[in-house]
PDB file of C-alpha atoms and ligand atoms in Angstrom:
ATOM      1  CA  MET A  21     -23.933  11.336  10.269  1.00  0.00           C
ATOM      2  CA  LEU A  22     -25.384   8.668  12.907  1.00  0.00           C
ATOM      3  CA  LEU A  23     -23.492  10.209  15.649  1.00  0.00           C
ATOM      4  CA  LYS A  24     -26.675  11.011  17.663  1.00  0.00           C
ATOM      5  CA  GLY A  25     -26.869   9.289  21.095  1.00  0.00           C
ATOM      6  CA  LYS A  26     -23.185   8.186  20.661  1.00  0.00           C
ATOM      7  CA  THR A  27     -20.779   8.710  23.654  1.00  0.00           C
ATOM      8  CA  ALA A  28     -17.640  10.508  23.050  1.00  0.00           C
ATOM      9  CA  VAL A  29     -14.782  10.931  25.721  1.00  0.00           C
ATOM     10  CA  VAL A  30     -12.491  14.126  24.515  1.00  0.00           C
ATOM     11  CA  THR A  31      -9.228  14.458  26.723  1.00  0.00           C
ATOM     12  CA  GLY A  32      -7.794  18.035  27.123  1.00  0.00           C
ATOM     13  CA  ALA A  33     -11.172  19.443  26.382  1.00  0.00           C
ATOM     14  CA  SER A  34     -11.119  22.614  28.364  1.00  0.00           C
ATOM     15  CA  ARG A  35      -9.975  24.858  25.723  1.00  0.00           C
ATOM     16  CA  GLY A  36      -8.238  25.093  22.250  1.00  0.00           C
ATOM     17  CA  ILE A  37      -8.612  22.145  19.862  1.00  0.00           C
ATOM     18  CA  GLY A  38     -10.324  19.598  22.393  1.00  0.00           C
ATOM     19  CA  LEU A  39     -12.969  22.315  23.286  1.00  0.00           C
ATOM     20  CA  GLY A  40     -13.634  22.571  19.261  1.00  0.00           C
ATOM     21  CA  ILE A  41     -13.787  18.721  19.210  1.00  0.00           C
ATOM     22  CA  ALA A  42     -16.119  18.632  22.051  1.00  0.00           C
ATOM     23  CA  LEU A  43     -18.648  21.385  20.716  1.00  0.00           C
ATOM     24  CA  ALA A  44     -18.546  19.732  17.009  1.00  0.00           C
ATOM     25  CA  LEU A  45     -19.291  16.325  18.260  1.00  0.00           C
ATOM     26  CA  ALA A  46     -22.125  17.543  20.558  1.00  0.00           C
ATOM     27  CA  LYS A  47     -23.536  19.553  17.350  1.00  0.00           C
ATOM     28  CA  GLU A  48     -23.968  16.099  15.797  1.00  0.00           C
ATOM     29  CA  GLY A  49     -25.654  14.672  18.732  1.00  0.00           C
ATOM     30  CA  CYS A  50     -22.871  12.892  20.695  1.00  0.00           C
ATOM     31  CA  ASN A  51     -23.044  13.176  24.534  1.00  0.00           C
ATOM     32  CA  VAL A  52     -19.507  14.220  25.622  1.00  0.00           C
ATOM     33  CA  VAL A  53     -17.414  13.468  28.455  1.00  0.00           C
ATOM     34  CA  LEU A  54     -14.845  16.041  28.833  1.00  0.00           C
ATOM     35  CA  GLY A  55     -11.517  15.368  30.586  1.00  0.00           C
ATOM     36  CA  ASP A  56      -8.750  17.743  31.627  1.00  0.00           C
ATOM     37  CA  ILE A  57      -6.108  18.077  34.136  1.00  0.00           C
ATOM     38  CA  ASP A  58      -7.832  21.590  34.751  1.00  0.00           C
ATOM     39  CA  LEU A  59     -11.055  20.672  36.398  1.00  0.00           C
ATOM     40  CA  LYS A  60     -12.513  24.269  36.744  1.00  0.00           C
ATOM     41  CA  GLY A  61     -12.021  25.056  33.134  1.00  0.00           C
ATOM     42  CA  CYS A  62     -13.280  21.743  32.234  1.00  0.00           C
ATOM     43  CA  GLU A  63     -16.433  22.418  34.130  1.00  0.00           C
ATOM     44  CA  GLU A  64     -16.880  25.550  32.144  1.00  0.00           C
ATOM     45  CA  ALA A  65     -16.612  23.830  28.711  1.00  0.00           C
ATOM     46  CA  ALA A  66     -18.951  21.220  29.672  1.00  0.00           C
ATOM     47  CA  LYS A  67     -21.497  23.688  30.467  1.00  0.00           C
ATOM     48  CA  LYS A  68     -20.813  25.327  26.845  1.00  0.00           C
ATOM     49  CA  VAL A  69     -21.332  21.764  25.440  1.00  0.00           C
ATOM     50  CA  GLN A  70     -24.566  20.890  27.393  1.00  0.00           C
ATOM     51  CA  LYS A  71     -26.018  24.199  25.580  1.00  0.00           C
ATOM     52  CA  LEU A  72     -25.998  22.154  22.455  1.00  0.00           C
ATOM     53  CA  LYS A  73     -28.991  19.884  24.025  1.00  0.00           C
ATOM     54  CA  VAL A  74     -26.805  16.883  24.688  1.00  0.00           C
ATOM     55  CA  LYS A  75     -25.509  15.242  28.026  1.00  0.00           C
ATOM     56  CA  ALA A  76     -22.103  16.333  28.962  1.00  0.00           C
ATOM     57  CA  PHE A  77     -19.849  16.213  32.082  1.00  0.00           C
ATOM     58  CA  ALA A  78     -16.412  17.230  32.945  1.00  0.00           C
ATOM     59  CA  VAL A  79     -13.845  15.023  34.667  1.00  0.00           C
ATOM     60  CA  LYS A  80     -10.534  15.557  36.242  1.00  0.00           C
ATOM     61  CA  CYS A  81      -8.078  13.319  34.329  1.00  0.00           C
ATOM     62  CA  ASP A  82      -4.189  14.152  33.677  1.00  0.00           C
ATOM     63  CA  VAL A  83      -3.905  11.417  31.062  1.00  0.00           C
ATOM     64  CA  SER A  84      -0.528  10.552  32.021  1.00  0.00           C
ATOM     65  CA  LYS A  85      -1.821   8.706  35.446  1.00  0.00           C
ATOM     66  CA  LYS A  86      -3.659   5.350  34.818  1.00  0.00           C
ATOM     67  CA  ALA A  87      -5.719   5.698  37.676  1.00  0.00           C
ATOM     68  CA  GLU A  88      -7.274   9.077  36.637  1.00  0.00           C
ATOM     69  CA  VAL A  89      -7.803   7.666  33.175  1.00  0.00           C
ATOM     70  CA  ASP A  90      -9.429   4.377  34.392  1.00  0.00           C
ATOM     71  CA  SER A  91     -11.696   6.239  36.473  1.00  0.00           C
ATOM     72  CA  MET A  92     -12.554   8.790  33.576  1.00  0.00           C
ATOM     73  CA  ILE A  93     -13.482   5.859  31.463  1.00  0.00           C
ATOM     74  CA  SER A  94     -15.360   3.942  33.812  1.00  0.00           C
ATOM     75  CA  SER A  95     -17.543   7.169  34.788  1.00  0.00           C
ATOM     76  CA  ALA A  96     -18.524   7.488  31.037  1.00  0.00           C
ATOM     77  CA  ALA A  97     -19.292   3.881  30.741  1.00  0.00           C
ATOM     78  CA  LYS A  98     -21.460   3.991  34.191  1.00  0.00           C
ATOM     79  CA  LYS A  99     -23.424   7.182  32.870  1.00  0.00           C
ATOM     80  CA  PHE A 100     -23.905   6.308  29.276  1.00  0.00           C
ATOM     81  CA  GLY A 101     -23.509   2.303  29.124  1.00  0.00           C
ATOM     82  CA  LYS A 102     -20.484   2.254  26.874  1.00  0.00           C
ATOM     83  CA  VAL A 103     -17.804   4.371  25.121  1.00  0.00           C
ATOM     84  CA  ASP A 104     -18.292   4.686  21.216  1.00  0.00           C
ATOM     85  CA  ILE A 105     -15.617   7.356  20.429  1.00  0.00           C
ATOM     86  CA  LEU A 106     -12.288   8.176  22.141  1.00  0.00           C
ATOM     87  CA  VAL A 107     -10.318  11.733  20.994  1.00  0.00           C
ATOM     88  CA  ASN A 108      -6.787  11.532  22.561  1.00  0.00           C
ATOM     89  CA  ASN A 109      -6.345  15.396  22.360  1.00  0.00           C
ATOM     90  CA  ALA A 110      -4.260  16.121  25.475  1.00  0.00           C
ATOM     91  CA  GLY A 111      -0.912  17.407  24.735  1.00  0.00           C
ATOM     92  CA  ILE A 112       1.724  19.640  25.678  1.00  0.00           C
ATOM     93  CA  PHE A 113       4.440  21.297  23.491  1.00  0.00           C
ATOM     94  CA  PRO A 114       7.046  23.250  25.570  1.00  0.00           C
ATOM     95  CA  PHE A 115      10.043  24.432  23.624  1.00  0.00           C
ATOM     96  CA  VAL A 116      13.441  23.222  25.261  1.00  0.00           C
ATOM     97  CA  ASP A 117      16.893  23.015  23.228  1.00  0.00           C
ATOM     98  CA  PHE A 118      17.999  19.571  22.985  1.00  0.00           C
ATOM     99  CA  SER A 119      21.324  20.068  24.425  1.00  0.00           C
ATOM    100  CA  LYS A 120      19.666  21.482  27.780  1.00  0.00           C
ATOM    101  CA  MET A 121      16.913  19.164  27.857  1.00  0.00           C
ATOM    102  CA  SER A 122      16.425  17.178  31.667  1.00  0.00           C
ATOM    103  CA  GLU A 123      15.553  13.773  31.719  1.00  0.00           C
ATOM    104  CA  ALA A 124      12.237  14.909  33.248  1.00  0.00           C
ATOM    105  CA  GLU A 125      11.235  17.433  30.497  1.00  0.00           C
ATOM    106  CA  TRP A 126      11.822  14.574  28.330  1.00  0.00           C
ATOM    107  CA  ASP A 127       9.683  12.115  30.350  1.00  0.00           C
ATOM    108  CA  ARG A 128       6.850  14.921  30.990  1.00  0.00           C
ATOM    109  CA  VAL A 129       6.164  15.188  27.175  1.00  0.00           C
ATOM    110  CA  LEU A 130       6.456  11.589  26.439  1.00  0.00           C
ATOM    111  CA  ASP A 131       4.200  10.659  29.362  1.00  0.00           C
ATOM    112  CA  ILE A 132       1.503  12.985  28.594  1.00  0.00           C
ATOM    113  CA  ASN A 133       1.732  13.034  24.836  1.00  0.00           C
ATOM    114  CA  LEU A 134       1.975   9.378  24.066  1.00  0.00           C
ATOM    115  CA  LYS A 135       1.771   7.233  27.178  1.00  0.00           C
ATOM    116  CA  GLY A 136      -1.380   9.255  27.751  1.00  0.00           C
ATOM    117  CA  VAL A 137      -2.761   8.010  24.458  1.00  0.00           C
ATOM    118  CA  PHE A 138      -1.812   4.537  25.214  1.00  0.00           C
ATOM    119  CA  LEU A 139      -3.723   4.457  28.690  1.00  0.00           C
ATOM    120  CA  CYS A 140      -6.562   5.984  27.409  1.00  0.00           C
ATOM    121  CA  SER A 141      -6.838   4.138  24.179  1.00  0.00           C
ATOM    122  CA  GLN A 142      -6.438   0.769  26.266  1.00  0.00           C
ATOM    123  CA  ALA A 143      -9.085   1.799  29.006  1.00  0.00           C
ATOM    124  CA  ALA A 144     -11.659   3.063  26.480  1.00  0.00           C
ATOM    125  CA  ALA A 145     -11.432   0.017  24.042  1.00  0.00           C
ATOM    126  CA  LYS A 146     -12.340  -2.188  27.133  1.00  0.00           C
ATOM    127  CA  SER A 147     -15.683   0.143  27.064  1.00  0.00           C
ATOM    128  CA  MET A 148     -16.456  -0.428  23.069  1.00  0.00           C
ATOM    129  CA  LYS A 149     -18.899  -2.890  22.975  1.00  0.00           C
ATOM    130  CA  GLU A 150     -20.516  -2.539  19.212  1.00  0.00           C
ATOM    131  CA  GLY A 151     -17.227  -1.229  17.377  1.00  0.00           C
ATOM    132  CA  GLY A 152     -15.889   2.308  17.907  1.00  0.00           C
ATOM    133  CA  ARG A 153     -13.400   4.758  17.094  1.00  0.00           C
ATOM    134  CA  ILE A 154     -10.337   6.026  18.476  1.00  0.00           C
ATOM    135  CA  ILE A 155      -8.774   9.240  17.013  1.00  0.00           C
ATOM    136  CA  SER A 156      -5.543  10.619  18.135  1.00  0.00           C
ATOM    137  CA  ILE A 157      -4.566  14.194  17.653  1.00  0.00           C
ATOM    138  CA  SER A 158      -0.978  13.981  16.248  1.00  0.00           C
ATOM    139  CA  SER A 159       0.720  16.943  14.803  1.00  0.00           C
ATOM    140  CA  ILE A 160       2.858  17.856  11.261  1.00  0.00           C
ATOM    141  CA  ALA A 161       5.953  17.673  13.916  1.00  0.00           C
ATOM    142  CA  SER A 162       5.440  14.004  13.648  1.00  0.00           C
ATOM    143  CA  ILE A 163       6.282  14.428   9.733  1.00  0.00           C
ATOM    144  CA  ILE A 164       8.644  17.309   9.563  1.00  0.00           C
ATOM    145  CA  GLY A 165      11.224  18.478  12.676  1.00  0.00           C
ATOM    146  CA  PHE A 166      10.637  21.574  14.691  1.00  0.00           C
ATOM    147  CA  SER A 167      13.829  22.897  16.413  1.00  0.00           C
ATOM    148  CA  GLY A 168      13.431  22.848  20.260  1.00  0.00           C
ATOM    149  CA  LEU A 169      10.759  20.392  20.068  1.00  0.00           C
ATOM    150  CA  SER A 170      12.614  17.001  19.528  1.00  0.00           C
ATOM    151  CA  HIS A 171      10.750  15.517  22.572  1.00  0.00           C
ATOM    152  CA  TYR A 172       7.248  16.741  21.075  1.00  0.00           C
ATOM    153  CA  CYS A 173       8.274  15.687  17.537  1.00  0.00           C
ATOM    154  CA  ALA A 174       9.243  12.144  19.089  1.00  0.00           C
ATOM    155  CA  SER A 175       6.096  11.795  21.026  1.00  0.00           C
ATOM    156  CA  LYS A 176       3.743  12.512  17.992  1.00  0.00           C
ATOM    157  CA  GLY A 177       5.923  10.227  15.496  1.00  0.00           C
ATOM    158  CA  GLY A 178       5.062   7.679  18.203  1.00  0.00           C
ATOM    159  CA  ILE A 179       1.445   8.410  18.152  1.00  0.00           C
ATOM    160  CA  ASN A 180       1.593   7.611  14.371  1.00  0.00           C
ATOM    161  CA  GLY A 181       3.178   4.253  14.775  1.00  0.00           C
ATOM    162  CA  PHE A 182       0.760   3.597  17.740  1.00  0.00           C
ATOM    163  CA  THR A 183      -2.238   4.543  15.302  1.00  0.00           C
ATOM    164  CA  ARG A 184      -1.233   1.798  12.591  1.00  0.00           C
ATOM    165  CA  ALA A 185      -0.168  -0.998  14.824  1.00  0.00           C
ATOM    166  CA  LEU A 186      -3.546  -0.423  17.005  1.00  0.00           C
ATOM    167  CA  ALA A 187      -5.649  -0.216  14.047  1.00  0.00           C
ATOM    168  CA  LEU A 188      -4.662  -3.902  13.179  1.00  0.00           C
ATOM    169  CA  GLU A 189      -5.231  -5.121  16.571  1.00  0.00           C
ATOM    170  CA  LEU A 190      -8.628  -3.672  17.102  1.00  0.00           C
ATOM    171  CA  ALA A 191      -9.915  -4.372  13.282  1.00  0.00           C
ATOM    172  CA  PRO A 192     -11.549  -7.505  14.204  1.00  0.00           C
ATOM    173  CA  ARG A 193     -13.530  -5.636  16.997  1.00  0.00           C
ATOM    174  CA  LYS A 194     -14.651  -2.880  14.150  1.00  0.00           C
ATOM    175  CA  ILE A 195     -12.717  -0.402  16.321  1.00  0.00           C
ATOM    176  CA  ASN A 196     -11.189   2.098  13.722  1.00  0.00           C
ATOM    177  CA  VAL A 197      -7.990   3.698  14.966  1.00  0.00           C
ATOM    178  CA  ASN A 198      -6.901   6.855  13.256  1.00  0.00           C
ATOM    179  CA  ALA A 199      -5.016  10.143  13.748  1.00  0.00           C
ATOM    180  CA  VAL A 200      -5.384  13.581  12.654  1.00  0.00           C
ATOM    181  CA  ALA A 201      -2.085  15.568  12.342  1.00  0.00           C
ATOM    182  CA  PRO A 202      -2.940  19.612  12.747  1.00  0.00           C
ATOM    183  CA  GLY A 203      -0.607  22.190  11.383  1.00  0.00           C
ATOM    184  CA  ALA A 204      -0.399  25.720  12.980  1.00  0.00           C
ATOM    185  CA  ILE A 205      -3.884  26.040  14.814  1.00  0.00           C
ATOM    186  CA  ASP A 206      -4.898  28.996  16.848  1.00  0.00           C
ATOM    187  CA  THR A 207      -5.377  28.053  20.320  1.00  0.00           C
ATOM    188  CA  PRO A 208      -4.391  29.427  23.711  1.00  0.00           C
ATOM    189  CA  GLY A 209      -1.741  26.836  24.207  1.00  0.00           C
ATOM    190  CA  ALA A 210       0.153  28.038  20.940  1.00  0.00           C
ATOM    191  CA  ALA A 211      -0.467  31.641  21.263  1.00  0.00           C
ATOM    192  CA  SER A 212       2.337  33.899  19.998  1.00  0.00           C
ATOM    193  CA  ASP A 213       3.344  37.148  19.208  1.00  0.00           C
ATOM    194  CA  GLU A 214       2.028  39.276  16.406  1.00  0.00           C
ATOM    195  CA  LYS A 215       5.736  38.964  14.562  1.00  0.00           C
ATOM    196  CA  THR A 216       6.145  35.145  14.842  1.00  0.00           C
ATOM    197  CA  ARG A 217       2.331  34.825  13.817  1.00  0.00           C
ATOM    198  CA  LYS A 218       2.872  36.648  10.649  1.00  0.00           C
ATOM    199  CA  GLN A 219       5.892  34.528  10.036  1.00  0.00           C
ATOM    200  CA  THR A 220       4.087  31.205  10.593  1.00  0.00           C
ATOM    201  CA  VAL A 221       1.228  32.642   8.235  1.00  0.00           C
ATOM    202  CA  MET A 222       3.402  33.491   5.523  1.00  0.00           C
ATOM    203  CA  GLY A 223       4.592  29.603   5.333  1.00  0.00           C
ATOM    204  CA  ILE A 224       0.984  28.379   5.096  1.00  0.00           C
ATOM    205  CA  PRO A 225      -0.104  27.962   1.495  1.00  0.00           C
ATOM    206  CA  LEU A 226      -3.424  28.586   2.309  1.00  0.00           C
ATOM    207  CA  GLY A 227      -2.642  31.891   3.896  1.00  0.00           C
ATOM    208  CA  ARG A 228      -3.994  31.505   7.360  1.00  0.00           C
ATOM    209  CA  MET A 229      -3.704  29.756  10.872  1.00  0.00           C
ATOM    210  CA  GLY A 230      -6.038  26.802  11.313  1.00  0.00           C
ATOM    211  CA  THR A 231      -8.970  26.968  13.622  1.00  0.00           C
ATOM    212  CA  PRO A 232     -10.104  24.178  16.217  1.00  0.00           C
ATOM    213  CA  GLU A 233     -12.995  23.784  14.161  1.00  0.00           C
ATOM    214  CA  ASP A 234     -10.700  22.754  11.189  1.00  0.00           C
ATOM    215  CA  ILE A 235      -9.397  20.069  13.105  1.00  0.00           C
ATOM    216  CA  ALA A 236     -12.799  19.235  14.803  1.00  0.00           C
ATOM    217  CA  ASN A 237     -14.100  18.698  11.031  1.00  0.00           C
ATOM    218  CA  ALA A 238     -11.708  15.952  10.476  1.00  0.00           C
ATOM    219  CA  VAL A 239     -12.661  14.384  13.832  1.00  0.00           C
ATOM    220  CA  VAL A 240     -16.142  14.274  13.185  1.00  0.00           C
ATOM    221  CA  PHE A 241     -15.673  12.749   9.856  1.00  0.00           C
ATOM    222  CA  LEU A 242     -13.595  10.124  11.269  1.00  0.00           C
ATOM    223  CA  ALA A 243     -16.045   9.643  14.257  1.00  0.00           C
ATOM    224  CA  SER A 244     -18.920   9.109  11.694  1.00  0.00           C
ATOM    225  CA  GLU A 245     -20.045   6.127   9.422  1.00  0.00           C
ATOM    226  CA  LYS A 246     -18.874   8.231   6.399  1.00  0.00           C
ATOM    227  CA  SER A 247     -15.330   6.891   7.372  1.00  0.00           C
ATOM    228  CA  ASP A 248     -16.081   3.221   8.003  1.00  0.00           C
ATOM    229  CA  TYR A 249     -13.541   1.903   5.460  1.00  0.00           C
ATOM    230  CA  ILE A 250     -10.720   4.218   6.859  1.00  0.00           C
ATOM    231  CA  THR A 251      -8.311   2.664   9.670  1.00  0.00           C
ATOM    232  CA  GLY A 252      -4.599   2.941  10.645  1.00  0.00           C
ATOM    233  CA  GLN A 253      -4.257   6.603   8.765  1.00  0.00           C
ATOM    234  CA  VAL A 254      -2.933   9.714   9.690  1.00  0.00           C
ATOM    235  CA  ILE A 255      -4.709  12.894   8.278  1.00  0.00           C
ATOM    236  CA  VAL A 256      -2.975  15.906   7.795  1.00  0.00           C
ATOM    237  CA  VAL A 257      -4.724  19.273   8.228  1.00  0.00           C
ATOM    238  CA  ASP A 258      -2.391  21.950   7.663  1.00  0.00           C
ATOM    239  CA  GLY A 259      -3.391  24.601   5.216  1.00  0.00           C
ATOM    240  CA  GLY A 260      -0.833  22.864   2.630  1.00  0.00           C
ATOM    241  CA  TRP A 261       2.093  23.301   4.979  1.00  0.00           C
ATOM    242  CA  THR A 262       3.706  19.860   4.481  1.00  0.00           C
ATOM    243  CA  ALA A 263       2.658  19.970   0.901  1.00  0.00           C
ATOM    244  CA  LYS A 264       5.779  22.176   0.140  1.00  0.00           C
TER     245      LYS A 264
HETATM  246  P1  NAP B  15      -4.007  23.920  24.452  1.00  0.00           P
HETATM  247  O1  NAP B  15      -4.631  25.121  24.156  1.00  0.00           O
HETATM  248  O2  NAP B  15      -2.703  24.010  25.452  1.00  0.00           O
HETATM  249  O3  NAP B  15      -5.169  23.180  25.154  1.00  0.00           O
HETATM  250  C1  NAP B  15      -4.571  21.923  25.777  1.00  0.00           C
HETATM  251  C2  NAP B  15      -5.196  21.396  26.896  1.00  0.00           C
HETATM  252  O4  NAP B  15      -5.059  20.081  27.484  1.00  0.00           O
HETATM  253  C3  NAP B  15      -5.549  22.351  28.147  1.00  0.00           C
HETATM  254  O5  NAP B  15      -6.827  22.477  28.793  1.00  0.00           O
HETATM  255  C4  NAP B  15      -4.516  21.599  28.994  1.00  0.00           C
HETATM  256  O6  NAP B  15      -4.626  22.013  30.426  1.00  0.00           O
HETATM  257  C5  NAP B  15      -4.833  20.283  28.642  1.00  0.00           C
HETATM  258  N1  NAP B  15      -3.796  19.467  29.536  1.00  0.00           N
HETATM  259  C6  NAP B  15      -2.515  19.699  29.590  1.00  0.00           C
HETATM  260  N2  NAP B  15      -1.923  18.393  30.043  1.00  0.00           N
HETATM  261  C7  NAP B  15      -2.923  17.663  30.285  1.00  0.00           C
HETATM  262  C8  NAP B  15      -2.992  16.366  30.870  1.00  0.00           C
HETATM  263  N3  NAP B  15      -1.589  15.816  31.298  1.00  0.00           N
HETATM  264  N4  NAP B  15      -3.900  15.527  30.917  1.00  0.00           N
HETATM  265  C9  NAP B  15      -5.248  16.258  30.564  1.00  0.00           C
HETATM  266  N5  NAP B  15      -5.319  17.310  29.811  1.00  0.00           N
HETATM  267  C10 NAP B  15      -4.073  18.171  29.820  1.00  0.00           C
HETATM  268  O7  NAP B  15      -3.493  22.730  23.183  1.00  0.00           O
HETATM  269  P2  NAP B  15      -4.089  22.750  21.797  1.00  0.00           P
HETATM  270  O8  NAP B  15      -3.210  23.810  20.863  1.00  0.00           O
HETATM  271  O9  NAP B  15      -5.641  23.045  21.936  1.00  0.00           O
HETATM  272  O10 NAP B  15      -3.459  21.278  21.421  1.00  0.00           O
HETATM  273  C11 NAP B  15      -4.227  20.360  21.758  1.00  0.00           C
HETATM  274  C12 NAP B  15      -3.652  19.041  20.738  1.00  0.00           C
HETATM  275  O11 NAP B  15      -3.358  19.482  19.721  1.00  0.00           O
HETATM  276  C13 NAP B  15      -2.338  18.688  21.442  1.00  0.00           C
HETATM  277  O12 NAP B  15      -2.229  17.366  21.269  1.00  0.00           O
HETATM  278  C14 NAP B  15      -1.296  19.195  20.709  1.00  0.00           C
HETATM  279  O13 NAP B  15      -0.006  18.804  20.501  1.00  0.00           O
HETATM  280  C15 NAP B  15      -2.103  19.290  19.179  1.00  0.00           C
HETATM  281  N6  NAP B  15      -1.546  20.113  18.132  1.00  0.00           N
HETATM  282  C16 NAP B  15      -1.706  21.540  18.261  1.00  0.00           C
HETATM  283  C17 NAP B  15      -1.205  22.335  17.491  1.00  0.00           C
HETATM  284  C18 NAP B  15      -1.786  23.845  17.514  1.00  0.00           C
HETATM  285  O14 NAP B  15      -0.923  24.378  16.483  1.00  0.00           O
HETATM  286  N7  NAP B  15      -2.054  24.429  18.602  1.00  0.00           N
HETATM  287  C19 NAP B  15      -0.836  21.869  16.210  1.00  0.00           C
HETATM  288  C20 NAP B  15      -0.387  20.426  16.127  1.00  0.00           C
HETATM  289  C21 NAP B  15      -0.920  19.609  17.005  1.00  0.00           C
HETATM  290  P3  NAP B  15      -3.712  23.118  31.038  1.00  0.00           P
HETATM  291  O15 NAP B  15      -4.058  24.417  30.177  1.00  0.00           O
HETATM  292  O16 NAP B  15      -4.184  23.149  32.544  1.00  0.00           O
HETATM  293  O17 NAP B  15      -2.319  22.796  30.708  1.00  0.00           O
END
């Protein structure tokens, strides 16, 4: 798919969907820079990626901090010459009742999930020399509401709007900007008890939770030349959840 030798930066890549995306891009031949707030976990993840015979390294990066984001992107550009693909994956989803939500809880979710996407996209776009791809992991929570996640739903809705506007601004530079909106995906961050899990699966038309690979497949497509004419879009990957 012509991804061989491209440089990809994936945030929140230590585990879950981010790790799945890093591995899938590496299988297509991309060199991968893995950023995460958890450096130790990220170094372990980078070792798994290196086993796929590509170059990969881990960087400590809290996406809500501009200095750390700039340093992650500049180390990617220094090592590989340029950045071709950015995957904005890092995100948090703590359940908090709206009536009890503190300003700090609201700010933390918006800072990581939405400001982080802005900071990473701005820094990466500067290092994209021959076109590029910016792919952000949104959520079906950008389309339907989830009780206890008002801050999260707002942040993911923000990603969809940002994606459409940035696609227009970066189109002249041949940088395609898209988002993937997952449904319920089996990851460490989304782990739940067996009863909740069964209830969740009952609401999914395809009858199973999604896997990080399901999301990574959509990301690989959006990173490849097969999606050259797609920009400003949000692709839902949810086993049919939002089709109901
Ligand atoms: P996860 O298992 O919790 O993994 C997320 C990773 O991001 C963790 O390694 C986490 O580190 C890291 N991280 C947290 N805050 C960060 C920050 N400020 N800067 C950099 N890295 C940070 O989550 P996931 O389920 O794979 O979710 C990944 C993305 O998919 C998120 O954007 C999420 O909103 C989205 N999504 C997930 C689902 C789902 O069902 N799983 C559904 C829709 C959308 P720590 O472990 O140290 O916190």
